[in-house]
Amino acid sequence: DSGVTQTPKHLITATGQRVTLRCSPRSGDLSVYWYQQSLDQGLQFLIQYYNGEERAKGNILERFSAQQFPDLHSELNLSSLELGDSALYFCASSVDPPSGINNEQFFGPGTRLTVL
Amino acid sequence: DAKTTQPTSMDCAEGRAANLPCNHSTISGNEYVYWYRQIHSQGPQYIIHGLKNNETNEMASLIITEDRKSSTLILPHATLRDTAVYYCIVPKLTFGTGTRLTIIP
């Protein structure tokens, strides 16, 4: 158990819909990362938040957005869903110094999103 | 940003040492090399990281060449539970597709 929790575990929805994925980092970790993993693909980095502020952005679509709240949990919002958005979405957290150097990440169990 | 190159797949006999190579020829002087593994569809698990010196922990050893252009992850006595996809990461947020390691009984 990494200490990172993600809800829900599974999500089935239809094209055009909007969903919200939730992540609670390990106690004390200020950084939260979101990744997307499509079938048999590597992990694609989407976005990182540090202590409530966006720190790094990867291949995140404009239809996707994220935020980190004062209690440090994070939400990933996916809108206007398409079939190709079906994937595993992982959240990770780490304790990073303010300098921006990333330490090892601890991953949650993931949310499996299926868009029909 | 540096990029990594790893073999797509490897096999290793149970009980033998598994040596997983990674090329990162464009690595910058202050970039760390991280290794993670992902078992089936679980969240990736951190294994080890290093900058220029060789590193060892309870899971594995990391050998980094003197020019830092490549590294090797060593699992000293592979077990069936080590079957997984192994990711060598430079820079820190780019996972790629990794090496699928299969441990053969």
mmCIF file with all atom_site columns, C-alpha atoms in Angstrom:
data_model
loop_
_atom_site.group_PDB
_atom_site.id
_atom_site.type_symbol
_atom_site.label_atom_id
_atom_site.label_alt_id
_atom_site.label_comp_id
_atom_site.label_asym_id
_atom_site.label_entity_id
_atom_site.label_seq_id
_atom_site.pdbx_PDB_ins_code
_atom_site.Cartn_x
_atom_site.Cartn_y
_atom_site.Cartn_z
_atom_site.occupancy
_atom_site.B_iso_or_equiv
_atom_site.pdbx_formal_charge
_atom_site.auth_seq_id
_atom_site.auth_comp_id
_atom_site.auth_asym_id
_atom_site.auth_atom_id
_atom_site.pdbx_PDB_model_num
ATOM 1   C CA . ASP A 1 1   ? 0.000   0.000   0.000   1.00 0.00 ? 1   ASP A CA 1
ATOM 2   C CA . SER A 1 2   ? 1.608   3.230   -1.191  1.00 0.00 ? 2   SER A CA 1
ATOM 3   C CA . GLY A 1 3   ? -0.541  5.508   0.965   1.00 0.00 ? 3   GLY A CA 1
ATOM 4   C CA . VAL A 1 4   ? -2.021  7.211   -2.107  1.00 0.00 ? 4   VAL A CA 1
ATOM 5   C CA . THR A 1 5   ? -5.742  6.689   -2.581  1.00 0.00 ? 5   THR A CA 1
ATOM 6   C CA . GLN A 1 6   ? -7.794  7.141   -5.714  1.00 0.00 ? 6   GLN A CA 1
ATOM 7   C CA . THR A 1 7   ? -11.535 7.067   -6.216  1.00 0.00 ? 7   THR A CA 1
ATOM 8   C CA . PRO A 1 8   ? -13.407 5.626   -7.904  1.00 0.00 ? 8   PRO A CA 1
ATOM 9   C CA . LYS A 1 9   ? -11.651 2.385   -8.901  1.00 0.00 ? 9   LYS A CA 1
ATOM 10  C CA . HIS A 1 10  ? -13.796 1.951   -11.962 1.00 0.00 ? 10  HIS A CA 1
ATOM 11  C CA . LEU A 1 11  ? -15.864 4.404   -13.965 1.00 0.00 ? 11  LEU A CA 1
ATOM 12  C CA . ILE A 1 12  ? -18.049 3.670   -16.971 1.00 0.00 ? 12  ILE A CA 1
ATOM 13  C CA . THR A 1 13  ? -19.606 6.534   -18.852 1.00 0.00 ? 13  THR A CA 1
ATOM 14  C CA . ALA A 1 14  ? -20.723 7.631   -22.287 1.00 0.00 ? 14  ALA A CA 1
ATOM 15  C CA . THR A 1 15  ? -19.135 9.821   -24.924 1.00 0.00 ? 15  THR A CA 1
ATOM 16  C CA . GLY A 1 16  ? -19.692 13.519  -24.398 1.00 0.00 ? 16  GLY A CA 1
ATOM 17  C CA . GLN A 1 17  ? -19.974 13.177  -20.633 1.00 0.00 ? 17  GLN A CA 1
ATOM 18  C CA . ARG A 1 18  ? -17.833 14.716  -17.898 1.00 0.00 ? 18  ARG A CA 1
ATOM 19  C CA . VAL A 1 19  ? -16.216 12.881  -14.992 1.00 0.00 ? 19  VAL A CA 1
ATOM 20  C CA . THR A 1 20  ? -14.084 13.757  -11.980 1.00 0.00 ? 20  THR A CA 1
ATOM 21  C CA . LEU A 1 21  ? -11.322 11.552  -10.625 1.00 0.00 ? 21  LEU A CA 1
ATOM 22  C CA . ARG A 1 22  ? -10.101 12.095  -7.101  1.00 0.00 ? 22  ARG A CA 1
ATOM 23  C CA . CYS A 1 23  ? -6.715  11.551  -5.496  1.00 0.00 ? 23  CYS A CA 1
ATOM 24  C CA . SER A 1 24  ? -5.513  11.831  -1.901  1.00 0.00 ? 24  SER A CA 1
ATOM 25  C CA . PRO A 1 25  ? -1.713  11.975  -1.585  1.00 0.00 ? 25  PRO A CA 1
ATOM 26  C CA . ARG A 1 26  ? 0.406   10.371  1.115   1.00 0.00 ? 26  ARG A CA 1
ATOM 27  C CA . SER A 1 27  ? 0.414   12.267  4.363   1.00 0.00 ? 27  SER A CA 1
ATOM 28  C CA . GLY A 1 28  ? 2.996   15.040  4.138   1.00 0.00 ? 28  GLY A CA 1
ATOM 29  C CA . ASP A 1 29  ? 3.453   14.937  0.363   1.00 0.00 ? 29  ASP A CA 1
ATOM 30  C CA . LEU A 1 30  ? 2.939   18.293  -1.304  1.00 0.00 ? 30  LEU A CA 1
ATOM 31  C CA . SER A 1 31  ? 3.266   17.203  -4.943  1.00 0.00 ? 31  SER A CA 1
ATOM 32  C CA . VAL A 1 32  ? 0.574   15.402  -6.882  1.00 0.00 ? 32  VAL A CA 1
ATOM 33  C CA . TYR A 1 33  ? 0.996   14.046  -10.404 1.00 0.00 ? 33  TYR A CA 1
ATOM 34  C CA . TRP A 1 34  ? -1.542  12.709  -12.881 1.00 0.00 ? 34  TRP A CA 1
ATOM 35  C CA . TYR A 1 35  ? -0.760  10.130  -15.563 1.00 0.00 ? 35  TYR A CA 1
ATOM 36  C CA . GLN A 1 36  ? -2.774  8.450   -18.289 1.00 0.00 ? 36  GLN A CA 1
ATOM 37  C CA . GLN A 1 37  ? -2.086  4.889   -19.435 1.00 0.00 ? 37  GLN A CA 1
ATOM 38  C CA . SER A 1 38  ? -3.970  3.633   -22.451 1.00 0.00 ? 38  SER A CA 1
ATOM 39  C CA . LEU A 1 39  ? -4.096  -0.077  -23.299 1.00 0.00 ? 39  LEU A CA 1
ATOM 40  C CA . ASP A 1 40  ? -0.569  -1.485  -23.670 1.00 0.00 ? 40  ASP A CA 1
ATOM 41  C CA . GLN A 1 41  ? 0.903   2.005   -23.647 1.00 0.00 ? 41  GLN A CA 1
ATOM 42  C CA . GLY A 1 42  ? 3.423   3.603   -21.362 1.00 0.00 ? 42  GLY A CA 1
ATOM 43  C CA . LEU A 1 43  ? 2.476   6.184   -18.795 1.00 0.00 ? 43  LEU A CA 1
ATOM 44  C CA . GLN A 1 44  ? 1.840   9.621   -20.218 1.00 0.00 ? 44  GLN A CA 1
ATOM 45  C CA . PHE A 1 45  ? 2.462   12.462  -17.791 1.00 0.00 ? 45  PHE A CA 1
ATOM 46  C CA . LEU A 1 46  ? -0.440  14.885  -17.699 1.00 0.00 ? 46  LEU A CA 1
ATOM 47  C CA . ILE A 1 47  ? 0.153   17.470  -14.994 1.00 0.00 ? 47  ILE A CA 1
ATOM 48  C CA . GLN A 1 48  ? 1.815   18.145  -11.634 1.00 0.00 ? 48  GLN A CA 1
ATOM 49  C CA . TYR A 1 49  ? 0.664   20.298  -8.744  1.00 0.00 ? 49  TYR A CA 1
ATOM 50  C CA . TYR A 1 50  ? 2.814   21.408  -5.837  1.00 0.00 ? 50  TYR A CA 1
ATOM 51  C CA . ASN A 1 51  ? 1.133   22.784  -2.725  1.00 0.00 ? 51  ASN A CA 1
ATOM 52  C CA . GLY A 1 52  ? -1.880  23.974  -4.683  1.00 0.00 ? 52  GLY A CA 1
ATOM 53  C CA . GLU A 1 53  ? -0.034  25.483  -7.631  1.00 0.00 ? 53  GLU A CA 1
ATOM 54  C CA . GLU A 1 54  ? 0.503   24.008  -11.085 1.00 0.00 ? 54  GLU A CA 1
ATOM 55  C CA . ARG A 1 55  ? 4.190   23.113  -11.401 1.00 0.00 ? 55  ARG A CA 1
ATOM 56  C CA . ALA A 1 56  ? 4.558   21.156  -14.629 1.00 0.00 ? 56  ALA A CA 1
ATOM 57  C CA . LYS A 1 57  ? 2.371   20.350  -17.582 1.00 0.00 ? 57  LYS A CA 1
ATOM 58  C CA . GLY A 1 58  ? 2.669   17.394  -19.933 1.00 0.00 ? 58  GLY A CA 1
ATOM 59  C CA . ASN A 1 59  ? 0.439   16.076  -22.686 1.00 0.00 ? 59  ASN A CA 1
ATOM 60  C CA . ILE A 1 60  ? -2.815  17.167  -21.119 1.00 0.00 ? 60  ILE A CA 1
ATOM 61  C CA . LEU A 1 61  ? -5.696  17.882  -23.484 1.00 0.00 ? 61  LEU A CA 1
ATOM 62  C CA . GLU A 1 62  ? -7.635  21.132  -23.241 1.00 0.00 ? 62  GLU A CA 1
ATOM 63  C CA . ARG A 1 63  ? -10.726 19.059  -22.387 1.00 0.00 ? 63  ARG A CA 1
ATOM 64  C CA . PHE A 1 64  ? -8.928  17.924  -19.226 1.00 0.00 ? 64  PHE A CA 1
ATOM 65  C CA . SER A 1 65  ? -8.238  20.055  -16.191 1.00 0.00 ? 65  SER A CA 1
ATOM 66  C CA . ALA A 1 66  ? -6.970  19.488  -12.678 1.00 0.00 ? 66  ALA A CA 1
ATOM 67  C CA . GLN A 1 67  ? -6.643  21.260  -9.390  1.00 0.00 ? 67  GLN A CA 1
ATOM 68  C CA . GLN A 1 68  ? -5.148  20.704  -5.978  1.00 0.00 ? 68  GLN A CA 1
ATOM 69  C CA . PHE A 1 69  ? -7.114  21.836  -2.960  1.00 0.00 ? 69  PHE A CA 1
ATOM 70  C CA . PRO A 1 70  ? -5.870  23.351  0.351   1.00 0.00 ? 70  PRO A CA 1
ATOM 71  C CA . ASP A 1 71  ? -6.060  19.931  2.019   1.00 0.00 ? 71  ASP A CA 1
ATOM 72  C CA . LEU A 1 72  ? -3.732  18.743  -0.818  1.00 0.00 ? 72  LEU A CA 1
ATOM 73  C CA . HIS A 1 73  ? -6.122  16.314  -2.414  1.00 0.00 ? 73  HIS A CA 1
ATOM 74  C CA . SER A 1 74  ? -6.423  16.663  -6.160  1.00 0.00 ? 74  SER A CA 1
ATOM 75  C CA . GLU A 1 75  ? -9.101  16.205  -8.773  1.00 0.00 ? 75  GLU A CA 1
ATOM 76  C CA . LEU A 1 76  ? -8.752  15.509  -12.472 1.00 0.00 ? 76  LEU A CA 1
ATOM 77  C CA . ASN A 1 77  ? -11.714 16.635  -14.551 1.00 0.00 ? 77  ASN A CA 1
ATOM 78  C CA . LEU A 1 78  ? -12.289 15.062  -17.947 1.00 0.00 ? 78  LEU A CA 1
ATOM 79  C CA . SER A 1 79  ? -14.972 16.590  -20.160 1.00 0.00 ? 79  SER A CA 1
ATOM 80  C CA . SER A 1 80  ? -16.502 15.967  -23.584 1.00 0.00 ? 80  SER A CA 1
ATOM 81  C CA . LEU A 1 81  ? -15.282 12.416  -23.259 1.00 0.00 ? 81  LEU A CA 1
ATOM 82  C CA . GLU A 1 82  ? -14.292 10.447  -26.332 1.00 0.00 ? 82  GLU A CA 1
ATOM 83  C CA . LEU A 1 83  ? -13.791 6.723   -26.839 1.00 0.00 ? 83  LEU A CA 1
ATOM 84  C CA . GLY A 1 84  ? -10.040 7.300   -26.930 1.00 0.00 ? 84  GLY A CA 1
ATOM 85  C CA . ASP A 1 85  ? -10.075 8.658   -23.375 1.00 0.00 ? 85  ASP A CA 1
ATOM 86  C CA . SER A 1 86  ? -10.668 5.144   -22.074 1.00 0.00 ? 86  SER A CA 1
ATOM 87  C CA . ALA A 1 87  ? -7.588  4.398   -20.002 1.00 0.00 ? 87  ALA A CA 1
ATOM 88  C CA . LEU A 1 88  ? -6.107  3.890   -16.571 1.00 0.00 ? 88  LEU A CA 1
ATOM 89  C CA . TYR A 1 89  ? -5.538  7.173   -14.791 1.00 0.00 ? 89  TYR A CA 1
ATOM 90  C CA . PHE A 1 90  ? -2.908  7.146   -12.086 1.00 0.00 ? 90  PHE A CA 1
ATOM 91  C CA . CYS A 1 91  ? -2.197  9.684   -9.428  1.00 0.00 ? 91  CYS A CA 1
ATOM 92  C CA . ALA A 1 92  ? 1.152   9.832   -7.683  1.00 0.00 ? 92  ALA A CA 1
ATOM 93  C CA . SER A 1 93  ? 2.539   11.933  -4.871  1.00 0.00 ? 93  SER A CA 1
ATOM 94  C CA . SER A 1 94  ? 5.971   12.830  -3.620  1.00 0.00 ? 94  SER A CA 1
ATOM 95  C CA . VAL A 1 95  ? 7.612   15.021  -1.048  1.00 0.00 ? 95  VAL A CA 1
ATOM 96  C CA . ASP A 1 96  ? 9.529   17.583  -3.052  1.00 0.00 ? 96  ASP A CA 1
ATOM 97  C CA . PRO A 1 97  ? 11.569  20.470  -1.803  1.00 0.00 ? 97  PRO A CA 1
ATOM 98  C CA . PRO A 1 98  ? 10.562  23.927  -3.018  1.00 0.00 ? 98  PRO A CA 1
ATOM 99  C CA . SER A 1 99  ? 13.552  23.900  -5.399  1.00 0.00 ? 99  SER A CA 1
ATOM 100 C CA . GLY A 1 100 ? 11.550  21.738  -7.773  1.00 0.00 ? 100 GLY A CA 1
ATOM 101 C CA . ILE A 1 101 ? 13.709  18.632  -7.755  1.00 0.00 ? 101 ILE A CA 1
ATOM 102 C CA . ASN A 1 102 ? 11.356  15.678  -7.862  1.00 0.00 ? 102 ASN A CA 1
ATOM 103 C CA . ASN A 1 103 ? 11.851  12.839  -5.444  1.00 0.00 ? 103 ASN A CA 1
ATOM 104 C CA . GLU A 1 104 ? 10.529  9.333   -5.919  1.00 0.00 ? 104 GLU A CA 1
ATOM 105 C CA . GLN A 1 105 ? 6.837   9.132   -6.615  1.00 0.00 ? 105 GLN A CA 1
ATOM 106 C CA . PHE A 1 106 ? 4.337   6.903   -4.856  1.00 0.00 ? 106 PHE A CA 1
ATOM 107 C CA . PHE A 1 107 ? 1.501   5.776   -7.084  1.00 0.00 ? 107 PHE A CA 1
ATOM 108 C CA . GLY A 1 108 ? -2.103  5.098   -6.284  1.00 0.00 ? 108 GLY A CA 1
ATOM 109 C CA . PRO A 1 109 ? -3.986  2.043   -7.558  1.00 0.00 ? 109 PRO A CA 1
ATOM 110 C CA . GLY A 1 110 ? -5.485  3.961   -10.471 1.00 0.00 ? 110 GLY A CA 1
ATOM 111 C CA . THR A 1 111 ? -8.953  4.663   -11.816 1.00 0.00 ? 111 THR A CA 1
ATOM 112 C CA . ARG A 1 112 ? -10.029 2.631   -14.836 1.00 0.00 ? 112 ARG A CA 1
ATOM 113 C CA . LEU A 1 113 ? -12.183 4.815   -17.077 1.00 0.00 ? 113 LEU A CA 1
ATOM 114 C CA . THR A 1 114 ? -14.275 3.213   -19.791 1.00 0.00 ? 114 THR A CA 1
ATOM 115 C CA . VAL A 1 115 ? -16.023 5.473   -22.281 1.00 0.00 ? 115 VAL A CA 1
ATOM 116 C CA . LEU A 1 116 ? -18.777 3.750   -24.273 1.00 0.00 ? 116 LEU A CA 1
ATOM 117 C CA . ASP B 2 1   ? 15.330  16.940  -21.939 1.00 0.00 ? 1   ASP B CA 1
ATOM 118 C CA . ALA B 2 2   ? 17.065  13.583  -21.940 1.00 0.00 ? 2   ALA B CA 1
ATOM 119 C CA . LYS B 2 3   ? 15.318  10.546  -23.374 1.00 0.00 ? 3   LYS B CA 1
ATOM 120 C CA . THR B 2 4   ? 15.815  6.886   -22.630 1.00 0.00 ? 4   THR B CA 1
ATOM 121 C CA . THR B 2 5   ? 16.043  3.769   -24.756 1.00 0.00 ? 5   THR B CA 1
ATOM 122 C CA . GLN B 2 6   ? 15.212  0.363   -23.329 1.00 0.00 ? 6   GLN B CA 1
ATOM 123 C CA . PRO B 2 7   ? 14.738  -3.061  -24.916 1.00 0.00 ? 7   PRO B CA 1
ATOM 124 C CA . THR B 2 8   ? 11.089  -3.862  -25.437 1.00 0.00 ? 8   THR B CA 1
ATOM 125 C CA . SER B 2 9   ? 11.250  -7.204  -23.672 1.00 0.00 ? 9   SER B CA 1
ATOM 126 C CA . MET B 2 10  ? 13.621  -9.574  -21.876 1.00 0.00 ? 10  MET B CA 1
ATOM 127 C CA . ASP B 2 11  ? 13.477  -13.024 -20.329 1.00 0.00 ? 11  ASP B CA 1
ATOM 128 C CA . CYS B 2 12  ? 15.410  -14.214 -17.302 1.00 0.00 ? 12  CYS B CA 1
ATOM 129 C CA . ALA B 2 13  ? 15.531  -17.586 -15.556 1.00 0.00 ? 13  ALA B CA 1
ATOM 130 C CA . GLU B 2 14  ? 14.244  -17.722 -12.016 1.00 0.00 ? 14  GLU B CA 1
ATOM 131 C CA . GLY B 2 15  ? 17.050  -17.421 -9.486  1.00 0.00 ? 15  GLY B CA 1
ATOM 132 C CA . ARG B 2 16  ? 19.434  -15.752 -11.917 1.00 0.00 ? 16  ARG B CA 1
ATOM 133 C CA . ALA B 2 17  ? 20.393  -12.094 -11.984 1.00 0.00 ? 17  ALA B CA 1
ATOM 134 C CA . ALA B 2 18  ? 18.278  -9.951  -14.263 1.00 0.00 ? 18  ALA B CA 1
ATOM 135 C CA . ASN B 2 19  ? 20.213  -7.141  -15.913 1.00 0.00 ? 19  ASN B CA 1
ATOM 136 C CA . LEU B 2 20  ? 18.088  -4.450  -17.506 1.00 0.00 ? 20  LEU B CA 1
ATOM 137 C CA . PRO B 2 21  ? 19.916  -1.882  -19.631 1.00 0.00 ? 21  PRO B CA 1
ATOM 138 C CA . CYS B 2 22  ? 18.948  1.695   -20.333 1.00 0.00 ? 22  CYS B CA 1
ATOM 139 C CA . ASN B 2 23  ? 20.563  4.248   -22.623 1.00 0.00 ? 23  ASN B CA 1
ATOM 140 C CA . HIS B 2 24  ? 20.262  7.922   -21.770 1.00 0.00 ? 24  HIS B CA 1
ATOM 141 C CA . SER B 2 25  ? 22.958  9.465   -23.910 1.00 0.00 ? 25  SER B CA 1
ATOM 142 C CA . THR B 2 26  ? 21.597  13.025  -23.717 1.00 0.00 ? 26  THR B CA 1
ATOM 143 C CA . ILE B 2 27  ? 21.328  13.145  -19.942 1.00 0.00 ? 27  ILE B CA 1
ATOM 144 C CA . SER B 2 28  ? 22.232  16.441  -18.320 1.00 0.00 ? 28  SER B CA 1
ATOM 145 C CA . GLY B 2 29  ? 24.780  16.726  -15.545 1.00 0.00 ? 29  GLY B CA 1
ATOM 146 C CA . ASN B 2 30  ? 22.250  17.222  -12.775 1.00 0.00 ? 30  ASN B CA 1
ATOM 147 C CA . GLU B 2 31  ? 19.571  14.772  -13.954 1.00 0.00 ? 31  GLU B CA 1
ATOM 148 C CA . TYR B 2 32  ? 18.928  11.673  -11.898 1.00 0.00 ? 32  TYR B CA 1
ATOM 149 C CA . VAL B 2 33  ? 18.108  8.274   -13.362 1.00 0.00 ? 33  VAL B CA 1
ATOM 150 C CA . TYR B 2 34  ? 15.029  6.698   -11.780 1.00 0.00 ? 34  TYR B CA 1
ATOM 151 C CA . TRP B 2 35  ? 13.769  3.134   -12.103 1.00 0.00 ? 35  TRP B CA 1
ATOM 152 C CA . TYR B 2 36  ? 10.205  2.031   -11.513 1.00 0.00 ? 36  TYR B CA 1
ATOM 153 C CA . ARG B 2 37  ? 8.328   -1.148  -12.231 1.00 0.00 ? 37  ARG B CA 1
ATOM 154 C CA . GLN B 2 38  ? 4.694   -1.864  -12.959 1.00 0.00 ? 38  GLN B CA 1
ATOM 155 C CA . ILE B 2 39  ? 3.191   -5.248  -12.222 1.00 0.00 ? 39  ILE B CA 1
ATOM 156 C CA . HIS B 2 40  ? 0.206   -5.949  -14.461 1.00 0.00 ? 40  HIS B CA 1
ATOM 157 C CA . SER B 2 41  ? -2.075  -2.884  -14.209 1.00 0.00 ? 41  SER B CA 1
ATOM 158 C CA . GLN B 2 42  ? -1.089  -1.806  -10.724 1.00 0.00 ? 42  GLN B CA 1
ATOM 159 C CA . GLY B 2 43  ? 0.384   1.594   -9.989  1.00 0.00 ? 43  GLY B CA 1
ATOM 160 C CA . PRO B 2 44  ? 4.118   1.775   -10.739 1.00 0.00 ? 44  PRO B CA 1
ATOM 161 C CA . GLN B 2 45  ? 6.453   1.099   -7.848  1.00 0.00 ? 45  GLN B CA 1
ATOM 162 C CA . TYR B 2 46  ? 9.651   3.024   -7.215  1.00 0.00 ? 46  TYR B CA 1
ATOM 163 C CA . ILE B 2 47  ? 12.781  0.836   -7.217  1.00 0.00 ? 47  ILE B CA 1
ATOM 164 C CA . ILE B 2 48  ? 15.909  2.952   -7.080  1.00 0.00 ? 48  ILE B CA 1
ATOM 165 C CA . HIS B 2 49  ? 17.559  6.105   -8.393  1.00 0.00 ? 49  HIS B CA 1
ATOM 166 C CA . GLY B 2 50  ? 21.055  7.491   -8.844  1.00 0.00 ? 50  GLY B CA 1
ATOM 167 C CA . LEU B 2 51  ? 23.088  10.388  -10.162 1.00 0.00 ? 51  LEU B CA 1
ATOM 168 C CA . LYS B 2 52  ? 26.606  9.144   -10.856 1.00 0.00 ? 52  LYS B CA 1
ATOM 169 C CA . ASN B 2 53  ? 27.559  6.598   -8.220  1.00 0.00 ? 53  ASN B CA 1
ATOM 170 C CA . ASN B 2 54  ? 26.359  3.024   -8.154  1.00 0.00 ? 54  ASN B CA 1
ATOM 171 C CA . GLU B 2 55  ? 23.490  2.473   -5.769  1.00 0.00 ? 55  GLU B CA 1
ATOM 172 C CA . THR B 2 56  ? 22.082  -0.547  -3.954  1.00 0.00 ? 56  THR B CA 1
ATOM 173 C CA . ASN B 2 57  ? 19.009  -1.064  -1.851  1.00 0.00 ? 57  ASN B CA 1
ATOM 174 C CA . GLU B 2 58  ? 16.944  -4.025  -0.698  1.00 0.00 ? 58  GLU B CA 1
ATOM 175 C CA . MET B 2 59  ? 15.297  -4.369  -4.092  1.00 0.00 ? 59  MET B CA 1
ATOM 176 C CA . ALA B 2 60  ? 18.034  -3.853  -6.641  1.00 0.00 ? 60  ALA B CA 1
ATOM 177 C CA . SER B 2 61  ? 21.372  -2.399  -7.661  1.00 0.00 ? 61  SER B CA 1
ATOM 178 C CA . LEU B 2 62  ? 21.906  0.417   -10.134 1.00 0.00 ? 62  LEU B CA 1
ATOM 179 C CA . ILE B 2 63  ? 25.111  0.645   -12.122 1.00 0.00 ? 63  ILE B CA 1
ATOM 180 C CA . ILE B 2 64  ? 25.703  3.954   -13.925 1.00 0.00 ? 64  ILE B CA 1
ATOM 181 C CA . THR B 2 65  ? 28.518  4.239   -16.442 1.00 0.00 ? 65  THR B CA 1
ATOM 182 C CA . GLU B 2 66  ? 31.215  6.813   -15.805 1.00 0.00 ? 66  GLU B CA 1
ATOM 183 C CA . ASP B 2 67  ? 30.033  8.980   -18.719 1.00 0.00 ? 67  ASP B CA 1
ATOM 184 C CA . ARG B 2 68  ? 26.445  8.635   -17.381 1.00 0.00 ? 68  ARG B CA 1
ATOM 185 C CA . LYS B 2 69  ? 25.142  7.771   -20.840 1.00 0.00 ? 69  LYS B CA 1
ATOM 186 C CA . SER B 2 70  ? 23.746  4.435   -19.769 1.00 0.00 ? 70  SER B CA 1
ATOM 187 C CA . SER B 2 71  ? 22.789  2.455   -16.701 1.00 0.00 ? 71  SER B CA 1
ATOM 188 C CA . THR B 2 72  ? 21.857  -1.086  -15.740 1.00 0.00 ? 72  THR B CA 1
ATOM 189 C CA . LEU B 2 73  ? 19.329  -2.190  -13.182 1.00 0.00 ? 73  LEU B CA 1
ATOM 190 C CA . ILE B 2 74  ? 20.261  -5.485  -11.549 1.00 0.00 ? 74  ILE B CA 1
ATOM 191 C CA . LEU B 2 75  ? 17.817  -7.739  -9.762  1.00 0.00 ? 75  LEU B CA 1
ATOM 192 C CA . PRO B 2 76  ? 20.277  -10.143 -8.118  1.00 0.00 ? 76  PRO B CA 1
ATOM 193 C CA . HIS B 2 77  ? 18.064  -13.216 -7.692  1.00 0.00 ? 77  HIS B CA 1
ATOM 194 C CA . ALA B 2 78  ? 14.997  -12.872 -9.873  1.00 0.00 ? 78  ALA B CA 1
ATOM 195 C CA . THR B 2 79  ? 11.757  -14.453 -8.706  1.00 0.00 ? 79  THR B CA 1
ATOM 196 C CA . LEU B 2 80  ? 8.486   -14.976 -10.530 1.00 0.00 ? 80  LEU B CA 1
ATOM 197 C CA . ARG B 2 81  ? 7.106   -11.947 -8.699  1.00 0.00 ? 81  ARG B CA 1
ATOM 198 C CA . ASP B 2 82  ? 9.661   -9.769  -10.496 1.00 0.00 ? 82  ASP B CA 1
ATOM 199 C CA . THR B 2 83  ? 7.791   -10.260 -13.770 1.00 0.00 ? 83  THR B CA 1
ATOM 200 C CA . ALA B 2 84  ? 6.772   -6.705  -14.646 1.00 0.00 ? 84  ALA B CA 1
ATOM 201 C CA . VAL B 2 85  ? 7.390   -3.755  -16.943 1.00 0.00 ? 85  VAL B CA 1
ATOM 202 C CA . TYR B 2 86  ? 10.484  -1.837  -15.860 1.00 0.00 ? 86  TYR B CA 1
ATOM 203 C CA . TYR B 2 87  ? 10.814  1.863   -16.621 1.00 0.00 ? 87  TYR B CA 1
ATOM 204 C CA . CYS B 2 88  ? 14.050  3.819   -16.743 1.00 0.00 ? 88  CYS B CA 1
ATOM 205 C CA . ILE B 2 89  ? 13.202  7.488   -16.407 1.00 0.00 ? 89  ILE B CA 1
ATOM 206 C CA . VAL B 2 90  ? 15.171  10.532  -17.446 1.00 0.00 ? 90  VAL B CA 1
ATOM 207 C CA . PRO B 2 91  ? 13.870  13.192  -17.111 1.00 0.00 ? 91  PRO B CA 1
ATOM 208 C CA . LYS B 2 92  ? 11.819  12.586  -14.077 1.00 0.00 ? 92  LYS B CA 1
ATOM 209 C CA . LEU B 2 93  ? 8.347   12.681  -15.613 1.00 0.00 ? 93  LEU B CA 1
ATOM 210 C CA . THR B 2 94  ? 8.814   10.766  -18.868 1.00 0.00 ? 94  THR B CA 1
ATOM 211 C CA . PHE B 2 95  ? 8.033   7.072   -18.446 1.00 0.00 ? 95  PHE B CA 1
ATOM 212 C CA . GLY B 2 96  ? 7.994   5.742   -22.000 1.00 0.00 ? 96  GLY B CA 1
ATOM 213 C CA . THR B 2 97  ? 7.054   2.106   -22.647 1.00 0.00 ? 97  THR B CA 1
ATOM 214 C CA . GLY B 2 98  ? 9.744   0.360   -20.598 1.00 0.00 ? 98  GLY B CA 1
ATOM 215 C CA . THR B 2 99  ? 11.076  -3.211  -20.729 1.00 0.00 ? 99  THR B CA 1
ATOM 216 C CA . ARG B 2 100 ? 8.713   -6.109  -20.193 1.00 0.00 ? 100 ARG B CA 1
ATOM 217 C CA . LEU B 2 101 ? 10.706  -8.556  -18.039 1.00 0.00 ? 101 LEU B CA 1
ATOM 218 C CA . THR B 2 102 ? 9.463   -12.124 -17.864 1.00 0.00 ? 102 THR B CA 1
ATOM 219 C CA . ILE B 2 103 ? 10.940  -14.447 -15.260 1.00 0.00 ? 103 ILE B CA 1
ATOM 220 C CA . ILE B 2 104 ? 10.885  -18.031 -16.460 1.00 0.00 ? 104 ILE B CA 1
ATOM 221 C CA . PRO B 2 105 ? 10.568  -20.883 -13.946 1.00 0.00 ? 105 PRO B CA 1
#
